[in-house]
Coordinates of C-alpha atoms in Angstrom, one line a residue:
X1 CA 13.2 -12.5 20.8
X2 CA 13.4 -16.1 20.9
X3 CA 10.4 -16.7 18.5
X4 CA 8.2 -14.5 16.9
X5 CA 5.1 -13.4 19.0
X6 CA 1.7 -14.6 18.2
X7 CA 0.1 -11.7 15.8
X8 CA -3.3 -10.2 16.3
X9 CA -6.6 -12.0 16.6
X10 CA -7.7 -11.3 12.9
X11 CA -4.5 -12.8 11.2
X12 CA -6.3 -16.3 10.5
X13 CA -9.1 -14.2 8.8
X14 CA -6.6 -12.0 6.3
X15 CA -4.7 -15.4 5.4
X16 CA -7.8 -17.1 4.2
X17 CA -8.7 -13.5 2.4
X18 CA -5.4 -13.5 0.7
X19 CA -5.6 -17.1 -0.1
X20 CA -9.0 -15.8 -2.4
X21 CA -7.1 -13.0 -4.1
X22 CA -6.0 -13.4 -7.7
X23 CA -3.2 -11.7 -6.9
X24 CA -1.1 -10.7 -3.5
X25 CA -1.6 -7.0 -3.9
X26 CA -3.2 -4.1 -2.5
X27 CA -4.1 -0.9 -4.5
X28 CA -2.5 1.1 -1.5
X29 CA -4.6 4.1 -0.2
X30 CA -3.8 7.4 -1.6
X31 CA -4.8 10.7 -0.4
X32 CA -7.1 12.6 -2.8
X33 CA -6.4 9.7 -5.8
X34 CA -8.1 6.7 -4.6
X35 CA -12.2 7.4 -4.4
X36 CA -14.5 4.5 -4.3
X37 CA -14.5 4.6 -8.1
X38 CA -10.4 3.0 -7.8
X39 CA -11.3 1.0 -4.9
X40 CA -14.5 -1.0 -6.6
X41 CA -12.7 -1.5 -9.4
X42 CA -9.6 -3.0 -7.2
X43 CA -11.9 -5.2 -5.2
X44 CA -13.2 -6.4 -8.9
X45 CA -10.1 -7.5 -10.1
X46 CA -9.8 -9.5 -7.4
X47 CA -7.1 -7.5 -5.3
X48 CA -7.6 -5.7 -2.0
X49 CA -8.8 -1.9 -2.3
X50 CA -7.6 0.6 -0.2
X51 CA -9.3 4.6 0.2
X52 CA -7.9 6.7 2.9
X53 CA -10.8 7.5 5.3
X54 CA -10.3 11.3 4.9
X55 CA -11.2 11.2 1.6
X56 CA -14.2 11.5 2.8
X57 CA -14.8 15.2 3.8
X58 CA -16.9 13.9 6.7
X59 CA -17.8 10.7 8.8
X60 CA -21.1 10.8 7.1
X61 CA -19.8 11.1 3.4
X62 CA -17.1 7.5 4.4
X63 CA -20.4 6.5 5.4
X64 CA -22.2 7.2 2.1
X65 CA -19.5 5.9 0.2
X66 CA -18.5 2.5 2.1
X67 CA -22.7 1.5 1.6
X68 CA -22.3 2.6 -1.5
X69 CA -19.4 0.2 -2.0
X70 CA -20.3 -2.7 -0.2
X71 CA -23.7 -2.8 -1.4
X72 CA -22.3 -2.6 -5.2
X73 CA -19.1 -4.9 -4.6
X74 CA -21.8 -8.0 -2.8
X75 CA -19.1 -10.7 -2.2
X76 CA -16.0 -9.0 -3.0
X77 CA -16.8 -6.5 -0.5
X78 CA -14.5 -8.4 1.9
X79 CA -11.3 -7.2 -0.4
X80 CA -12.6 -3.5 0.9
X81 CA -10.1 -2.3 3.6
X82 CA -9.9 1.4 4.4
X83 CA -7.2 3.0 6.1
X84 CA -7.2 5.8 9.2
X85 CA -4.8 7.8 9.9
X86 CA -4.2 7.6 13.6
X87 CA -2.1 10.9 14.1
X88 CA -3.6 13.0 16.8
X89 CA -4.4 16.3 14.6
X90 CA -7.1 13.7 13.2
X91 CA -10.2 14.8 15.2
X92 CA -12.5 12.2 13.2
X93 CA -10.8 8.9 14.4
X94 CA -14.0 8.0 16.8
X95 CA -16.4 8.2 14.7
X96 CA -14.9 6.9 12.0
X97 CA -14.0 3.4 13.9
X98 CA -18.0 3.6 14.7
X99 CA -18.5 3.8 10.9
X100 CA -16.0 0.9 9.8
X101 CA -17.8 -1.4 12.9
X102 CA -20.9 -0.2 11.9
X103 CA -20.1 -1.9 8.5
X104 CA -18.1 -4.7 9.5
X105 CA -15.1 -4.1 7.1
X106 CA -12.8 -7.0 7.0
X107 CA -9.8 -5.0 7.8
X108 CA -8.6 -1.4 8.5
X109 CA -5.1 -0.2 7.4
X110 CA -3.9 2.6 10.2
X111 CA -0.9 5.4 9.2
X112 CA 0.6 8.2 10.4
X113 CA 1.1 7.1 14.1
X114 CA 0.9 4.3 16.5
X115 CA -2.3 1.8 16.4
X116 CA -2.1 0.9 20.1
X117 CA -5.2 3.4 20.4
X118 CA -7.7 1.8 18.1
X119 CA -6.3 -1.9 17.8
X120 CA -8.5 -3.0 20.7
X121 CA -12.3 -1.2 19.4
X122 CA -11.4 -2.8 15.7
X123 CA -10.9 -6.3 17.1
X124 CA -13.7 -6.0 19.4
X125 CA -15.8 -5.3 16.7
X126 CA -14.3 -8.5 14.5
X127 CA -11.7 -6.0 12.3
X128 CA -8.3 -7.2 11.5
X129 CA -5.7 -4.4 12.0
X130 CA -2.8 -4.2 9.8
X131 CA -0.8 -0.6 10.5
X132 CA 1.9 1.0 8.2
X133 CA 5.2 1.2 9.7
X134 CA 8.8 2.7 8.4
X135 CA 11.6 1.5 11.3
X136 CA 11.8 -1.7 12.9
X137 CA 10.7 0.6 16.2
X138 CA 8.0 1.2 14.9
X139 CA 6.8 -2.4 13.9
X140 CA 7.8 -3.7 17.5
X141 CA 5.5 -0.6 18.7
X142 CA 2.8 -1.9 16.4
X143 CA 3.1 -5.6 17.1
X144 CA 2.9 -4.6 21.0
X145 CA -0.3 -3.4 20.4
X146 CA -1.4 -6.7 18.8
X147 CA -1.7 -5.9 15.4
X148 CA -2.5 -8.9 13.0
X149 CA -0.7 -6.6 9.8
X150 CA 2.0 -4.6 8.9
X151 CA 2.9 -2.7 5.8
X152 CA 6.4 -2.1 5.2
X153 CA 7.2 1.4 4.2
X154 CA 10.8 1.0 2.3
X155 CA 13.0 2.8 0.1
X156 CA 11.2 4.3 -3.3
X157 CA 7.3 3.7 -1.5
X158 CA 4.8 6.6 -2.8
X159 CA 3.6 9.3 -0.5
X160 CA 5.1 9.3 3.2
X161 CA 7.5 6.5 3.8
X162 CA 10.5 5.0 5.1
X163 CA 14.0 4.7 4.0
X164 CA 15.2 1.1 5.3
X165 CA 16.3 -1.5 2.3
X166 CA 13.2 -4.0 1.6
X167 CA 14.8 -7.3 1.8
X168 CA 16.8 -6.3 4.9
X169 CA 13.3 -4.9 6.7
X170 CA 11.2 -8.1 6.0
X171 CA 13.9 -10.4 7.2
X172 CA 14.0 -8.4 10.7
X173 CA 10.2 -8.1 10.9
X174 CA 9.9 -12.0 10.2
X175 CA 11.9 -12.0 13.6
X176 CA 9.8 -10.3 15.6
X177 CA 6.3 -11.1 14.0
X178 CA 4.2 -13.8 12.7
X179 CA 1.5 -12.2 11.0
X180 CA 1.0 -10.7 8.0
X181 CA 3.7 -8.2 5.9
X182 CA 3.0 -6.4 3.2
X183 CA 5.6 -4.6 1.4
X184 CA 5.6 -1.4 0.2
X185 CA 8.6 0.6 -2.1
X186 CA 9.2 0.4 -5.6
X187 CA 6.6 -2.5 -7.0
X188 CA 5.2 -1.7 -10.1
X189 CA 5.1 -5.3 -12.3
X190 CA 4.5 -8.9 -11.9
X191 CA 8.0 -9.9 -11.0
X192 CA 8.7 -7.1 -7.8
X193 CA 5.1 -9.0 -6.6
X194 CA 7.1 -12.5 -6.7
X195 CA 10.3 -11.0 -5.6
X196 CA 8.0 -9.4 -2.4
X197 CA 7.0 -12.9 -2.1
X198 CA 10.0 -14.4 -1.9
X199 CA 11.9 -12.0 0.6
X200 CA 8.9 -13.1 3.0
X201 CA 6.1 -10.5 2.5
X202 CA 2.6 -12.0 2.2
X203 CA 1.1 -9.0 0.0
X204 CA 2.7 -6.2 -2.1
X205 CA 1.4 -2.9 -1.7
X206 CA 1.4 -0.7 -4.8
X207 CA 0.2 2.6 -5.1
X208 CA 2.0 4.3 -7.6
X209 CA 1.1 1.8 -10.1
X210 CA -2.7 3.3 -10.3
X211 CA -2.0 6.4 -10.1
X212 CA -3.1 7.1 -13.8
X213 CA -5.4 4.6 -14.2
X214 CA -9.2 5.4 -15.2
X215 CA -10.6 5.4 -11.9
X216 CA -8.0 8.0 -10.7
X217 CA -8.8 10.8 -9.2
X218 CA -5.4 12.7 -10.3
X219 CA -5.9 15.3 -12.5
X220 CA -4.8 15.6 -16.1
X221 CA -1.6 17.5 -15.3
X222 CA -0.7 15.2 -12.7
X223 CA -1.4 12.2 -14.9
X224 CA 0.9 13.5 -17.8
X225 CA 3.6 14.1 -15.2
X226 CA 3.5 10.2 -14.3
X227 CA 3.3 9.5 -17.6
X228 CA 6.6 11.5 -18.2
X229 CA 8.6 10.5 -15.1
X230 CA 11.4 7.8 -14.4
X231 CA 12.9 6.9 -11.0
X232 CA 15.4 9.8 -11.0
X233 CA 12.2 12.6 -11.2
X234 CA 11.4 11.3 -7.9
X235 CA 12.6 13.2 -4.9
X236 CA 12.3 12.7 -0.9
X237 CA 11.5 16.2 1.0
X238 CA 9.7 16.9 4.4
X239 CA 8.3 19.7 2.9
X240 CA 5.0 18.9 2.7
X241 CA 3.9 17.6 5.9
X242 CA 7.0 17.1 8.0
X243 CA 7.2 13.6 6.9
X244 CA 9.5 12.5 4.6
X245 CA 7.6 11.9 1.5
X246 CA 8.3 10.9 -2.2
X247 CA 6.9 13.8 -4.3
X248 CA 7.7 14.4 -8.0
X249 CA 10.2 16.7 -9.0
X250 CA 8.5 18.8 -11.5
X251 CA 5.8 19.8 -9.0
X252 CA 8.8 20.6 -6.6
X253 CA 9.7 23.0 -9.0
X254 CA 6.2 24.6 -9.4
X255 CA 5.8 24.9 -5.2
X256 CA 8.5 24.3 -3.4
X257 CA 9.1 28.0 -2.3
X258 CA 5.5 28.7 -1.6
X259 CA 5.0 29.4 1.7
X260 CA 1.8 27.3 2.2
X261 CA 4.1 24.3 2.2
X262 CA 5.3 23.5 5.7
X263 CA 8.5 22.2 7.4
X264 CA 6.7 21.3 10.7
X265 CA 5.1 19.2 12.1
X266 CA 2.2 16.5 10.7
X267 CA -0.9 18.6 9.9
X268 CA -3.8 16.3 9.3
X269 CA -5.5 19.2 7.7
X270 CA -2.4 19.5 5.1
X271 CA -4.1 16.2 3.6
X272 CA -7.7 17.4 3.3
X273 CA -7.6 21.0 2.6
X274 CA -7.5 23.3 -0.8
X275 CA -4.1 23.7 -0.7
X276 CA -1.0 23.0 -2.3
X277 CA -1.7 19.3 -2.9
X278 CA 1.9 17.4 -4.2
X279 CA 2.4 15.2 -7.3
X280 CA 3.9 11.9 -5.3
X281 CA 4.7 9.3 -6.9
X282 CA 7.6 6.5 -5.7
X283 CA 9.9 4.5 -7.6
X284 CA 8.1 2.0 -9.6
X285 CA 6.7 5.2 -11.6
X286 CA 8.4 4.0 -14.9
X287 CA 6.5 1.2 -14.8
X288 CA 3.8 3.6 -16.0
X289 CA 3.5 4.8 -19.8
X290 CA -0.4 5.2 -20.7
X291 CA -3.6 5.5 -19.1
X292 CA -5.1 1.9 -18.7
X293 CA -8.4 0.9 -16.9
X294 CA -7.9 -0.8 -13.5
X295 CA -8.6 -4.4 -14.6
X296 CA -6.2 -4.2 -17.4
X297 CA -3.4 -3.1 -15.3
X298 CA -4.2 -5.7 -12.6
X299 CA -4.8 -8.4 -15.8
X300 CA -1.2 -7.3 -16.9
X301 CA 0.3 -7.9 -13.3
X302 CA -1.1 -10.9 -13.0
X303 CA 0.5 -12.2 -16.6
X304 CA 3.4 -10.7 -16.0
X305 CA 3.9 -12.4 -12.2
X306 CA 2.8 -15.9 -13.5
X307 CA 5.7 -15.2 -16.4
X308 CA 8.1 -14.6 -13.5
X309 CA 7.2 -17.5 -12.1
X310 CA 8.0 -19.6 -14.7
X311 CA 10.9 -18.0 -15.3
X312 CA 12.4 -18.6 -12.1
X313 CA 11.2 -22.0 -11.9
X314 CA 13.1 -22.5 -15.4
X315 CA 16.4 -20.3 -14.0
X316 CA 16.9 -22.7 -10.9
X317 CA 15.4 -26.5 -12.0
X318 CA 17.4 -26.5 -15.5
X319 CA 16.3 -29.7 -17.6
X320 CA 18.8 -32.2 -16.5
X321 CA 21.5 -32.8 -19.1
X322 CA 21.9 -36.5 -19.4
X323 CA 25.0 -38.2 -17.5
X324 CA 27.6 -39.5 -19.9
X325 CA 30.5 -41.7 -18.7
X326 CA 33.9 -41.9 -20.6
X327 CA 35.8 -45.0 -21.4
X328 CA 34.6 -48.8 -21.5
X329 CA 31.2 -49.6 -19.3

């Protein structure tokens, strides 16, 4: 393309949210971890919180919940910005859009499939759209469908994702798309934010990084397995739901030959039945060590960004050694 095309209608809106943020993140949606518990404290801390929709058992429970939310958040209500998966198995994607108008969320975070289906109800009812992508297909697809977001599913990303090198993928999307990026894959600390930053995403999108905070819903098992694990305990499998999915090795070694783990196809019900539900976790998982409350680990982000910061303003505008001349002046 010759320029980038003009993003959604709702893109002016999430650049004057994100300019309100204390810091460019989102606490990324994660199935069965992040409750409204994770999510009010997110929104809190002054970053955008994310619960996947089917958390919810039914329409009318996301219903409870987001009043619940908004009426407890007030103002920082606006960082609230649930995500739908748009994958046909997901009979509940009308009436969930009815309940996200309904409440005039700022912003709704599709996954698992195409947007081009709800992009047009969400903006008529004022939404912004951002939708998760893993190929640069599938962010031209999205764009197509006038989508005012995307969130970059890279290499080392949490739960289902994408393969492609960050840097390289941002650098193509810029090409093809002036909206907003977020970045998802492997940022767990202050300086990946920055370095997201830099490579041209407007948010970083971190998931694994609260996966054993207080307002978790993981269990204690799954908690102490986080705790324990490094980038190499990390493995990528289509196992679960035919997706390929970041999923920690030790519970691949618990489940992996039980036969209630698929190899076809997407099954939305994989994500909100009793079954075998997998320890995921991506890269950035060494970046945990201890349980911390929500606002702590978003306080130690932010320190640890503003240090980068200054680092790398030190690292490339040295103090200037004075000039010194030889011989007679």
């Amino acid at each position: 393309m010759a320029s980038p095309p003009t993003a959604g209608s709702g893109v002016a809106r999430l650049h004057t949210l994100i300019a309100e943020l204390r810091l460019p993140v989102v606490a990324a949606p994660m199935t069965r971890i992040s409750g409204p518990e994770l999510v009010a404290a997110a929104c809190a801390a002054g970053i955008i919180g994310s619960m996947p929709a089917h958390n919810a058992s039914t329409t009318a429970e996301l219903d409870s919940m987001l009043t619940g939310l908004l009426s407890g958040l007030g103002d920082a209500g606006r960082l609230l910005m649930p995500n739908l998966v748009v994958h046909r198995a997901n009979s509940r994607i009308d009436a969930d859009l009815e309940c996200f108008a309904d409440h005039q969320v700022s912003a709704v975070i599709t996954s698992v499939g195409a947007p081009d289906s709800v992009v047009r109800s969400l903006h008529r009812a004022g939404i912004a759209v951002l939708a998760d992508v893993a190929s640069v297909a599938h962010a031209e697809r999205a764009v197509r469908a006038g989508v005012d977001g995307l969130v970059l599913l890279t290499a080392g990303a949490g739960g289902q994702t994408g393969a492609a090198n960050p840097f390289a993928f941002v650098r193509e999307v810029r090409l093809r798309f002036d909206g907003v990026i977020a970045l998802a894959g492997g940022i767990g600390d202050g300086r990946s934010i920055l370095a997201a930053q830099v490579a041209g995403a407007d948010l970083a999108y971190l998931g694994t990084r609260f996966l054993a905070t207080d307002k978790s819903r993981a269990d204690e098992r799954y908690r102490q397995a986080v705790l324990e694990a490094g980038l190499d305990d990390v493995r990528l499998t289509s196992r679960i739901s035919g997706i390929p999915s970041s999923i920690l090795q030790s519970w691949l070694d618990q489940h992996e030959p039980d036969p209630a783990i698929t190899t076809a196809g997407f099954d939305f019900g994989s994500l909100t039945d009793a079954g075998p539900f997998a320890w995921s976790a991506g890269h950035a998982v060494s970046a945990i060590r201890q349980t911390d409350s929500v606002a702590d680990v978003v306080a130690a982000l932010d320190a640890e960004y503003r240090s980068a910061v200054d680092d790398t303003l030190a690292r490339w505008r040295p103090t200037p050694t004075p000039h010194t001349t030889s011989g007679k002046e």
